[in-house]
Structures are given as C-alpha cells and as structure tokens.
Amino acid sequence: MKGIDIVIVNWNSGTQLRECLRSIENFGNEAAPVAVTVVDNASSDGSADGLPSPSYALRVIRNPANFGFGRASNLGAREGSADYLLFLNPDTRLHPGALSTPPGFMESEAGKDTGICGIQCLDEAGRIARCCARFPTAWRLIGQALGLDRLFPAWIRPHFLSEWPHDTDRDVDQVIGAFFFVRRAVFEQLGGFDERFFVYYEDLDFALRARRAGWGSRYLAGARIFHRGGGVSRQISARRLYYLTNSKLLYVRKHFAGIEAFLASGAVLLLEPLARSAYALGRGRLGEFADTWKAFGWLYASLCRPGRNGR
C-alpha cells in the first residue's frame, strides 16, 4: 500500500526521541498513512518509556541488548508493508515537506530510477549541513588516514561533498543515514542493511549495493529536517571512533580486493592512529589523544578474537 513506514532506532536518546515523534505528529498528514516503529536498543535512560499516544500508528520494539543500527533497522522494517521506508534518527525533527517531497519525486518520471532520497539537513545554528558523501576508494581512505583530505582537498577529495553548498537537487553517491528514504521494493531486493555493520557505513554499503543494482541516490534541497548530529555518540567519543573504524575495515574487506584492500586496511590500522595522535597532541588535546588509543586498543583486541566476521 502507499504510505510510509518510519523506523527510528533509539538508544539513550533522552528527550530527543519525543521531539522527533512530535515533529512527525505535526507533519505526518503530508503523507498518508504513516506508521512509526521505534526499535529500542536496550536504552537505560528510559527514553522509550511512556511515549505519548500520537494520531499515527506507533509501535515500540524493545531489544534485550544493543543490536546495532543495521540489525535494529531491519527488525523495524519488517513490521510494516508500506511502499516507502524512512529510517530516521531520533536526533532529528521534521520540517514541512519532509514526508511529501521524497515520495513525490520518486513517483515522478525523473525519479523512477531513484531508490534512495535524502533531504536538506539544518544544524543547531540553522546552517545547511554538508551531509552527502562520496563512495570511498582505497586511495581516498589512505588519504583520510593521513589527514591529506584536509590538507590537500583538491587532490584527495574529502568523504563529504563539502565543496558543494547543498542548496540544489542532485544525484549523489550517498545521502546521510539520519534521513534515509528508501523504496521498500529496493530495500527488500537488497536484503536490507548488512547487519555485520554495528553502526556507521551500513547506509554507505546499502547505497553502493543499490547503485550496482541500478538504483540511484538523490538529494532534494526543497525539504528539510533539523539534525543535531552526533546524537548520543557525542558522549562516547572513544567508543564512536572504535565503531567507525571497525565498520570502515569491514567495508574495505567487503568491497575492495588485492593490493587496494591490503593498503587501505594497513592505512586504517597503522597510519590513522598515528595521524590522529599527532593532530591531537599538536593542539594540546590530551583527552582526544587518550580516546584515540583507547578506541584502537579495542579495535586491535577485537581483531585477535576468533570468529570475527570476514567478507
């Protein structure tokens, strides 16, 4: 049936989840019907308890542990049957047009080959965030590990499309996962998110698989959300870096081969912690230095554990 199934993965998001749900209440009538599934990854802050009763259908799934973003999103997606899926972060708030613009484009002739849509993100200062990204290449990951994308962006293009003001519609490699609008048919065709990505890169991996299957990603500047950015991961910088780097390595193993996979993995494992340490010490950020080695210590330990997922 036409409509949108919204999936929100929650983990200790505090009051942000309620604010997000309230914004859906305000603009949910733009697309009918809308159903929301909150998948709570064993929050300990009570953020998924006692949620208000909105006018739209609201379902809460409580996982006994933190299953990660990809697995939790797949669980939520299976609860609905609408033509469209929207994976929405709890630290977002919808603006007018957020629920009507993506399906409107996808149902047009111009959007018939588009599988994924994103919209404009505003940060806490009301500025347009540079939120669309390029697919990683081995050489780009090596450049990022050394910080060359910051020093020489004309040679090593950054991951995010920072040179583009995000004020026009365009096809992109990847839209931000905070607002990830997908045709259900495409999501099911690809088997959903790869659950080996605990958090980070699962949306990038999905966008790449969609591209290879003939489905593009489109950024639509005519609709907006507020996105706080960082979410609760702001509170856990070392843990965030661990998950980010772990997912980066998984992406390398999954999509690169031969010498490219060897060099990209080596850069992430050996060069990136050194470059991050030098950057942190050069600016007197001792906490950032400590978090870097805490995260890479966890990463090295995890690589030594048996049964680690490979390709």
mmCIF file of C-alpha atoms in Angstrom:
data_model
loop_
_atom_site.group_PDB
_atom_site.id
_atom_site.type_symbol
_atom_site.label_atom_id
_atom_site.label_comp_id
_atom_site.label_asym_id
_atom_site.label_seq_id
_atom_site.Cartn_x
_atom_site.Cartn_y
_atom_site.Cartn_z
ATOM 1 C CA MET A 1 0.000 0.000 0.000
ATOM 2 C CA LYS A 2 1.081 3.612 -0.459
ATOM 3 C CA GLY A 3 2.374 5.313 2.616
ATOM 4 C CA ILE A 4 5.499 5.489 4.726
ATOM 5 C CA ASP A 5 6.808 3.199 7.426
ATOM 6 C CA ILE A 6 9.144 5.248 9.594
ATOM 7 C CA VAL A 7 11.757 3.321 11.559
ATOM 8 C CA ILE A 8 13.564 5.042 14.434
ATOM 9 C CA VAL A 9 16.369 3.203 16.181
ATOM 10 C CA ASN A 10 16.667 4.531 19.710
ATOM 11 C CA TRP A 11 19.497 4.175 22.179
ATOM 12 C CA ASN A 12 19.558 6.519 25.151
ATOM 13 C CA SER A 13 18.418 9.491 23.112
ATOM 14 C CA GLY A 14 16.849 11.278 26.064
ATOM 15 C CA THR A 15 14.188 13.836 25.159
ATOM 16 C CA GLN A 16 15.240 13.884 21.507
ATOM 17 C CA LEU A 17 13.046 10.886 20.652
ATOM 18 C CA ARG A 18 9.918 12.662 21.924
ATOM 19 C CA GLU A 19 10.792 15.798 19.969
ATOM 20 C CA CYS A 20 11.264 13.699 16.836
ATOM 21 C CA LEU A 21 7.905 11.940 17.331
ATOM 22 C CA ARG A 22 6.229 15.284 17.961
ATOM 23 C CA SER A 23 7.526 16.616 14.640
ATOM 24 C CA ILE A 24 6.068 13.553 12.882
ATOM 25 C CA GLU A 25 2.751 14.347 14.587
ATOM 26 C CA ASN A 26 2.954 17.876 13.151
ATOM 27 C CA PHE A 27 3.670 16.836 9.571
ATOM 28 C CA GLY A 28 2.539 13.219 9.328
ATOM 29 C CA ASN A 29 -0.597 14.253 7.453
ATOM 30 C CA GLU A 30 1.562 15.204 4.466
ATOM 31 C CA ALA A 31 1.767 11.520 3.575
ATOM 32 C CA ALA A 32 -0.960 9.070 4.443
ATOM 33 C CA PRO A 33 -0.823 6.653 6.030
ATOM 34 C CA VAL A 34 2.257 7.000 8.217
ATOM 35 C CA ALA A 35 3.243 4.370 10.747
ATOM 36 C CA VAL A 36 6.187 4.632 13.117
ATOM 37 C CA THR A 37 8.198 1.811 14.643
ATOM 38 C CA VAL A 38 10.634 2.716 17.404
ATOM 39 C CA VAL A 39 13.224 -0.015 17.874
ATOM 40 C CA ASP A 40 14.822 0.497 21.249
ATOM 41 C CA ASN A 41 18.282 -0.981 21.650
ATOM 42 C CA ALA A 42 18.056 -1.612 25.404
ATOM 43 C CA SER A 43 18.182 2.025 26.453
ATOM 44 C CA SER A 44 18.950 2.597 30.114
ATOM 45 C CA ASP A 45 17.745 6.200 30.290
ATOM 46 C CA GLY A 46 14.014 5.473 29.975
ATOM 47 C CA SER A 47 13.798 7.385 26.697
ATOM 48 C CA ALA A 48 11.496 4.778 25.127
ATOM 49 C CA ASP A 49 9.204 4.526 28.163
ATOM 50 C CA GLY A 50 5.800 6.210 28.389
ATOM 51 C CA LEU A 51 5.815 7.646 24.893
ATOM 52 C CA PRO A 52 2.824 9.845 24.055
ATOM 53 C CA SER A 53 -0.094 8.465 22.025
ATOM 54 C CA PRO A 54 0.087 10.168 18.638
ATOM 55 C CA SER A 55 -2.517 10.242 15.886
ATOM 56 C CA TYR A 56 -0.442 7.879 13.741
ATOM 57 C CA ALA A 57 0.231 4.212 14.416
ATOM 58 C CA LEU A 58 3.147 3.840 16.830
ATOM 59 C CA ARG A 59 4.825 0.552 17.694
ATOM 60 C CA VAL A 60 7.730 0.062 20.088
ATOM 61 C CA ILE A 61 10.069 -2.929 19.815
ATOM 62 C CA ARG A 62 12.320 -3.481 22.811
ATOM 63 C CA ASN A 63 15.501 -5.361 22.119
ATOM 64 C CA PRO A 64 17.101 -7.152 25.083
ATOM 65 C CA ALA A 65 20.509 -5.742 24.125
ATOM 66 C CA ASN A 66 22.010 -3.178 21.790
ATOM 67 C CA PHE A 67 21.688 -4.919 18.415
ATOM 68 C CA GLY A 68 23.317 -2.067 16.485
ATOM 69 C CA PHE A 69 21.754 0.157 13.868
ATOM 70 C CA GLY A 70 21.557 -2.158 10.863
ATOM 71 C CA ARG A 71 20.009 -5.117 12.648
ATOM 72 C CA ALA A 72 17.557 -2.941 14.574
ATOM 73 C CA SER A 73 16.551 -1.125 11.380
ATOM 74 C CA ASN A 74 15.884 -4.417 9.604
ATOM 75 C CA LEU A 75 13.693 -5.523 12.520
ATOM 76 C CA GLY A 76 11.684 -2.313 12.314
ATOM 77 C CA ALA A 77 11.326 -2.507 8.536
ATOM 78 C CA ARG A 78 9.808 -5.973 8.753
ATOM 79 C CA GLU A 79 6.939 -4.643 10.887
ATOM 80 C CA GLY A 80 5.360 -2.659 8.047
ATOM 81 C CA SER A 81 4.226 -3.062 4.463
ATOM 82 C CA ALA A 82 4.052 0.472 3.067
ATOM 83 C CA ASP A 83 5.651 1.280 -0.277
ATOM 84 C CA TYR A 84 8.260 3.516 1.312
ATOM 85 C CA LEU A 85 10.591 3.226 4.273
ATOM 86 C CA LEU A 86 12.118 6.140 6.142
ATOM 87 C CA PHE A 87 14.994 5.441 8.515
ATOM 88 C CA LEU A 88 15.052 8.462 10.790
ATOM 89 C CA ASN A 89 17.442 9.284 13.610
ATOM 90 C CA PRO A 90 15.920 10.279 16.954
ATOM 91 C CA ASP A 91 18.024 13.455 16.990
ATOM 92 C CA THR A 92 16.098 14.862 14.024
ATOM 93 C CA ARG A 93 12.968 16.985 13.688
ATOM 94 C CA LEU A 94 10.914 17.174 10.518
ATOM 95 C CA HIS A 95 10.120 20.403 8.709
ATOM 96 C CA PRO A 96 7.238 20.931 6.244
ATOM 97 C CA GLY A 97 7.645 18.850 3.088
ATOM 98 C CA ALA A 98 9.948 16.262 4.650
ATOM 99 C CA LEU A 99 7.420 13.448 4.208
ATOM 100 C CA SER A 100 5.859 14.555 0.919
ATOM 101 C CA THR A 101 8.831 15.664 -1.198
ATOM 102 C CA PRO A 102 10.759 12.335 -1.435
ATOM 103 C CA PRO A 103 7.797 10.159 -2.485
ATOM 104 C CA GLY A 104 6.610 12.911 -4.826
ATOM 105 C CA PHE A 105 9.960 12.829 -6.601
ATOM 106 C CA MET A 106 10.201 9.044 -6.673
ATOM 107 C CA GLU A 107 6.755 8.751 -8.240
ATOM 108 C CA SER A 108 7.670 11.241 -10.978
ATOM 109 C CA GLU A 109 9.241 10.253 -14.298
ATOM 110 C CA ALA A 110 12.520 11.874 -13.242
ATOM 111 C CA GLY A 111 12.658 9.771 -10.098
ATOM 112 C CA LYS A 112 11.700 6.362 -11.450
ATOM 113 C CA ASP A 113 15.271 5.040 -11.146
ATOM 114 C CA THR A 114 15.919 6.589 -7.743
ATOM 115 C CA GLY A 115 15.969 4.108 -4.889
ATOM 116 C CA ILE A 116 17.088 6.373 -2.045
ATOM 117 C CA CYS A 117 16.341 10.014 -1.236
ATOM 118 C CA GLY A 118 17.773 12.430 1.309
ATOM 119 C CA ILE A 119 16.803 15.990 2.110
ATOM 120 C CA GLN A 120 18.458 19.118 3.421
ATOM 121 C CA CYS A 121 19.775 18.976 6.997
ATOM 122 C CA LEU A 122 19.989 22.046 9.203
ATOM 123 C CA ASP A 123 22.416 22.086 12.129
ATOM 124 C CA GLU A 124 21.934 23.650 15.546
ATOM 125 C CA ALA A 125 22.966 27.070 14.203
ATOM 126 C CA GLY A 126 20.400 26.822 11.383
ATOM 127 C CA ARG A 127 23.083 26.307 8.737
ATOM 128 C CA ILE A 128 22.825 23.825 5.881
ATOM 129 C CA ALA A 129 24.966 20.819 6.767
ATOM 130 C CA ARG A 130 27.261 19.211 4.183
ATOM 131 C CA CYS A 131 25.763 15.767 4.616
ATOM 132 C CA CYS A 132 26.136 13.912 1.290
ATOM 133 C CA ALA A 133 29.169 11.748 0.687
ATOM 134 C CA ARG A 134 31.249 10.020 -1.950
ATOM 135 C CA PHE A 135 31.763 6.304 -2.141
ATOM 136 C CA PRO A 136 35.144 5.520 -0.555
ATOM 137 C CA THR A 137 38.019 4.387 -2.726
ATOM 138 C CA ALA A 138 41.134 2.740 -1.378
ATOM 139 C CA TRP A 139 43.212 5.809 -2.167
ATOM 140 C CA ARG A 140 40.709 8.126 -0.525
ATOM 141 C CA LEU A 141 40.750 6.036 2.646
ATOM 142 C CA ILE A 142 44.547 6.148 2.681
ATOM 143 C CA GLY A 143 44.460 9.920 2.236
ATOM 144 C CA GLN A 144 41.922 10.246 5.037
ATOM 145 C CA ALA A 145 44.046 8.110 7.348
ATOM 146 C CA LEU A 146 46.908 10.566 6.859
ATOM 147 C CA GLY A 147 44.709 13.657 7.013
ATOM 148 C CA LEU A 148 45.608 14.549 3.410
ATOM 149 C CA ASP A 149 41.961 15.182 2.540
ATOM 150 C CA ARG A 150 42.068 18.124 4.942
ATOM 151 C CA LEU A 151 45.473 19.432 3.844
ATOM 152 C CA PHE A 152 45.055 18.933 0.085
ATOM 153 C CA PRO A 153 41.316 18.638 -0.652
ATOM 154 C CA ALA A 154 41.848 19.383 -4.337
ATOM 155 C CA TRP A 155 43.971 16.231 -4.660
ATOM 156 C CA ILE A 156 42.381 13.946 -2.091
ATOM 157 C CA ARG A 157 38.686 14.623 -2.245
ATOM 158 C CA PRO A 158 37.081 14.531 1.228
ATOM 159 C CA HIS A 159 34.489 11.930 2.114
ATOM 160 C CA PHE A 160 31.719 14.502 2.389
ATOM 161 C CA LEU A 161 30.820 16.772 -0.543
ATOM 162 C CA SER A 162 31.983 19.783 1.446
ATOM 163 C CA GLU A 163 32.741 21.890 -1.640
ATOM 164 C CA TRP A 164 29.058 21.834 -2.655
ATOM 165 C CA PRO A 165 26.646 24.075 -0.681
ATOM 166 C CA HIS A 166 23.844 21.500 -0.715
ATOM 167 C CA ASP A 167 21.376 24.108 -1.965
ATOM 168 C CA THR A 168 20.244 22.340 -5.140
ATOM 169 C CA ASP A 169 18.863 18.940 -6.082
ATOM 170 C CA ARG A 170 21.386 16.469 -7.486
ATOM 171 C CA ASP A 171 22.288 12.822 -7.760
ATOM 172 C CA VAL A 172 24.858 11.775 -5.165
ATOM 173 C CA ASP A 173 26.655 8.633 -4.084
ATOM 174 C CA GLN A 174 25.200 8.619 -0.572
ATOM 175 C CA VAL A 175 22.711 10.643 1.439
ATOM 176 C CA ILE A 176 23.071 10.857 5.196
ATOM 177 C CA GLY A 177 21.616 7.966 7.162
ATOM 178 C CA ALA A 178 19.869 10.306 9.590
ATOM 179 C CA PHE A 179 17.103 10.666 6.966
ATOM 180 C CA PHE A 180 17.284 7.685 4.645
ATOM 181 C CA PHE A 181 14.174 7.398 2.477
ATOM 182 C CA VAL A 182 14.032 4.126 0.541
ATOM 183 C CA ARG A 183 11.652 2.288 -1.722
ATOM 184 C CA ARG A 184 10.574 -0.825 0.146
ATOM 185 C CA ALA A 185 10.984 -2.863 -3.052
ATOM 186 C CA VAL A 186 14.649 -1.829 -3.231
ATOM 187 C CA PHE A 187 15.208 -2.498 0.456
ATOM 188 C CA GLU A 188 13.798 -5.996 0.118
ATOM 189 C CA GLN A 189 15.615 -6.637 -3.170
ATOM 190 C CA LEU A 190 18.929 -5.949 -1.402
ATOM 191 C CA GLY A 191 18.036 -7.854 1.764
ATOM 192 C CA GLY A 192 18.071 -4.743 3.929
ATOM 193 C CA PHE A 193 21.124 -3.416 5.731
ATOM 194 C CA ASP A 194 24.151 -5.657 6.175
ATOM 195 C CA GLU A 195 23.877 -6.463 9.881
ATOM 196 C CA ARG A 196 27.617 -7.008 10.250
ATOM 197 C CA PHE A 197 27.919 -3.207 10.386
ATOM 198 C CA PHE A 198 27.057 -2.495 14.022
ATOM 199 C CA VAL A 199 26.840 1.214 13.367
ATOM 200 C CA TYR A 200 28.277 3.504 10.642
ATOM 201 C CA TYR A 201 28.846 2.585 6.982
ATOM 202 C CA GLU A 202 25.719 0.394 6.778
ATOM 203 C CA ASP A 203 23.957 3.183 4.857
ATOM 204 C CA LEU A 204 27.005 3.696 2.646
ATOM 205 C CA ASP A 205 27.205 -0.018 1.940
ATOM 206 C CA PHE A 206 23.479 -0.103 1.147
ATOM 207 C CA ALA A 207 23.764 2.880 -1.236
ATOM 208 C CA LEU A 208 26.645 1.214 -3.073
ATOM 209 C CA ARG A 209 24.761 -2.056 -3.428
ATOM 210 C CA ALA A 210 21.712 -0.123 -4.655
ATOM 211 C CA ARG A 211 23.851 1.710 -7.228
ATOM 212 C CA ARG A 212 25.227 -1.586 -8.515
ATOM 213 C CA ALA A 213 21.650 -2.880 -8.786
ATOM 214 C CA GLY A 214 20.675 0.110 -10.911
ATOM 215 C CA TRP A 215 19.149 2.369 -8.248
ATOM 216 C CA GLY A 216 20.442 5.876 -7.662
ATOM 217 C CA SER A 217 20.513 8.174 -4.640
ATOM 218 C CA ARG A 218 19.053 11.671 -4.882
ATOM 219 C CA TYR A 219 19.457 14.712 -2.644
ATOM 220 C CA LEU A 220 16.412 17.007 -2.552
ATOM 221 C CA ALA A 221 17.089 20.534 -1.335
ATOM 222 C CA GLY A 222 13.426 21.540 -1.277
ATOM 223 C CA ALA A 223 12.647 19.799 2.018
ATOM 224 C CA ARG A 224 14.386 19.975 5.364
ATOM 225 C CA ILE A 225 14.978 18.409 8.724
ATOM 226 C CA PHE A 226 16.812 19.613 11.760
ATOM 227 C CA HIS A 227 19.614 17.200 12.624
ATOM 228 C CA ARG A 228 21.506 17.654 15.833
ATOM 229 C CA GLY A 229 24.338 15.478 14.589
ATOM 230 C CA GLY A 230 26.490 13.109 16.576
ATOM 231 C CA GLY A 231 23.478 12.126 18.681
ATOM 232 C CA VAL A 232 24.330 10.315 21.848
ATOM 233 C CA SER A 233 27.664 9.280 20.351
ATOM 234 C CA ARG A 234 28.905 12.711 21.417
ATOM 235 C CA GLN A 235 29.003 11.264 24.912
ATOM 236 C CA ILE A 236 31.220 8.334 23.949
ATOM 237 C CA SER A 237 33.916 9.584 21.592
ATOM 238 C CA ALA A 238 36.296 6.617 22.043
ATOM 239 C CA ARG A 239 33.507 4.099 21.528
ATOM 240 C CA ARG A 240 32.282 6.068 18.479
ATOM 241 C CA LEU A 241 35.761 6.002 16.930
ATOM 242 C CA TYR A 242 36.025 2.269 17.584
ATOM 243 C CA TYR A 243 32.748 1.504 15.818
ATOM 244 C CA LEU A 244 33.547 3.896 12.970
ATOM 245 C CA THR A 245 36.947 2.338 12.317
ATOM 246 C CA ASN A 246 35.642 -1.183 12.718
ATOM 247 C CA SER A 247 32.938 -0.529 10.109
ATOM 248 C CA LYS A 248 35.479 1.099 7.804
ATOM 249 C CA LEU A 249 37.579 -2.069 7.878
ATOM 250 C CA LEU A 250 34.530 -4.211 7.180
ATOM 251 C CA TYR A 251 33.674 -2.008 4.205
ATOM 252 C CA VAL A 252 37.238 -2.403 2.889
ATOM 253 C CA ARG A 253 37.127 -6.190 3.196
ATOM 254 C CA LYS A 254 33.707 -6.348 1.565
ATOM 255 C CA HIS A 255 34.244 -4.045 -1.413
ATOM 256 C CA PHE A 256 37.976 -3.946 -2.142
ATOM 257 C CA ALA A 257 40.330 -6.713 -3.180
ATOM 258 C CA GLY A 258 44.012 -7.410 -3.637
ATOM 259 C CA ILE A 259 46.536 -4.644 -3.161
ATOM 260 C CA GLU A 260 43.816 -1.997 -2.642
ATOM 261 C CA ALA A 261 42.335 -3.921 0.299
ATOM 262 C CA PHE A 262 45.802 -4.533 1.767
ATOM 263 C CA LEU A 263 46.894 -0.887 1.548
ATOM 264 C CA ALA A 264 43.581 0.578 2.747
ATOM 265 C CA SER A 265 43.449 -1.790 5.729
ATOM 266 C CA GLY A 266 47.061 -1.015 6.612
ATOM 267 C CA ALA A 267 46.404 2.716 6.441
ATOM 268 C CA VAL A 268 43.370 2.460 8.718
ATOM 269 C CA LEU A 269 45.078 0.194 11.238
ATOM 270 C CA LEU A 270 48.558 1.717 11.348
ATOM 271 C CA LEU A 271 48.642 5.208 9.877
ATOM 272 C CA GLU A 272 45.328 6.586 11.097
ATOM 273 C CA PRO A 273 46.031 6.274 14.859
ATOM 274 C CA LEU A 274 49.429 7.918 14.389
ATOM 275 C CA ALA A 275 47.991 10.785 12.366
ATOM 276 C CA ARG A 276 45.151 11.271 14.845
ATOM 277 C CA SER A 277 47.613 11.253 17.753
ATOM 278 C CA ALA A 278 49.866 13.832 16.111
ATOM 279 C CA TYR A 279 46.870 16.049 15.384
ATOM 280 C CA ALA A 280 45.576 15.788 18.967
ATOM 281 C CA LEU A 281 48.961 16.421 20.586
ATOM 282 C CA GLY A 282 49.697 19.305 18.239
ATOM 283 C CA ARG A 283 46.592 21.040 19.587
ATOM 284 C CA GLY A 284 47.067 20.023 23.180
ATOM 285 C CA ARG A 285 44.025 17.790 23.199
ATOM 286 C CA LEU A 286 45.161 15.113 25.612
ATOM 287 C CA GLY A 287 41.672 13.674 26.025
ATOM 288 C CA GLU A 288 41.375 13.167 22.275
ATOM 289 C CA PHE A 289 44.811 11.526 22.244
ATOM 290 C CA ALA A 290 43.731 9.123 25.004
ATOM 291 C CA ASP A 291 40.419 8.355 23.263
ATOM 292 C CA THR A 292 42.257 7.564 20.036
ATOM 293 C CA TRP A 293 44.382 4.890 21.635
ATOM 294 C CA LYS A 294 41.527 3.553 23.716
ATOM 295 C CA ALA A 295 39.495 3.065 20.523
ATOM 296 C CA PHE A 296 42.340 1.486 18.559
ATOM 297 C CA GLY A 297 43.181 -0.718 21.534
ATOM 298 C CA TRP A 298 39.641 -2.103 21.403
ATOM 299 C CA LEU A 299 39.957 -2.489 17.648
ATOM 300 C CA TYR A 300 43.240 -4.403 17.803
ATOM 301 C CA ALA A 301 41.846 -6.634 20.553
ATOM 302 C CA SER A 302 38.716 -7.363 18.523
ATOM 303 C CA LEU A 303 40.814 -8.389 15.523
ATOM 304 C CA CYS A 304 42.500 -11.026 17.673
ATOM 305 C CA ARG A 305 39.222 -12.578 18.770
ATOM 306 C CA PRO A 306 38.214 -15.790 16.974
ATOM 307 C CA GLY A 307 35.073 -15.855 14.854
ATOM 308 C CA ARG A 308 35.344 -12.286 13.670
ATOM 309 C CA ASN A 309 33.233 -11.666 10.580
ATOM 310 C CA GLY A 310 35.121 -11.502 7.360
ATOM 311 C CA ARG A 311 33.996 -10.851 3.916
#
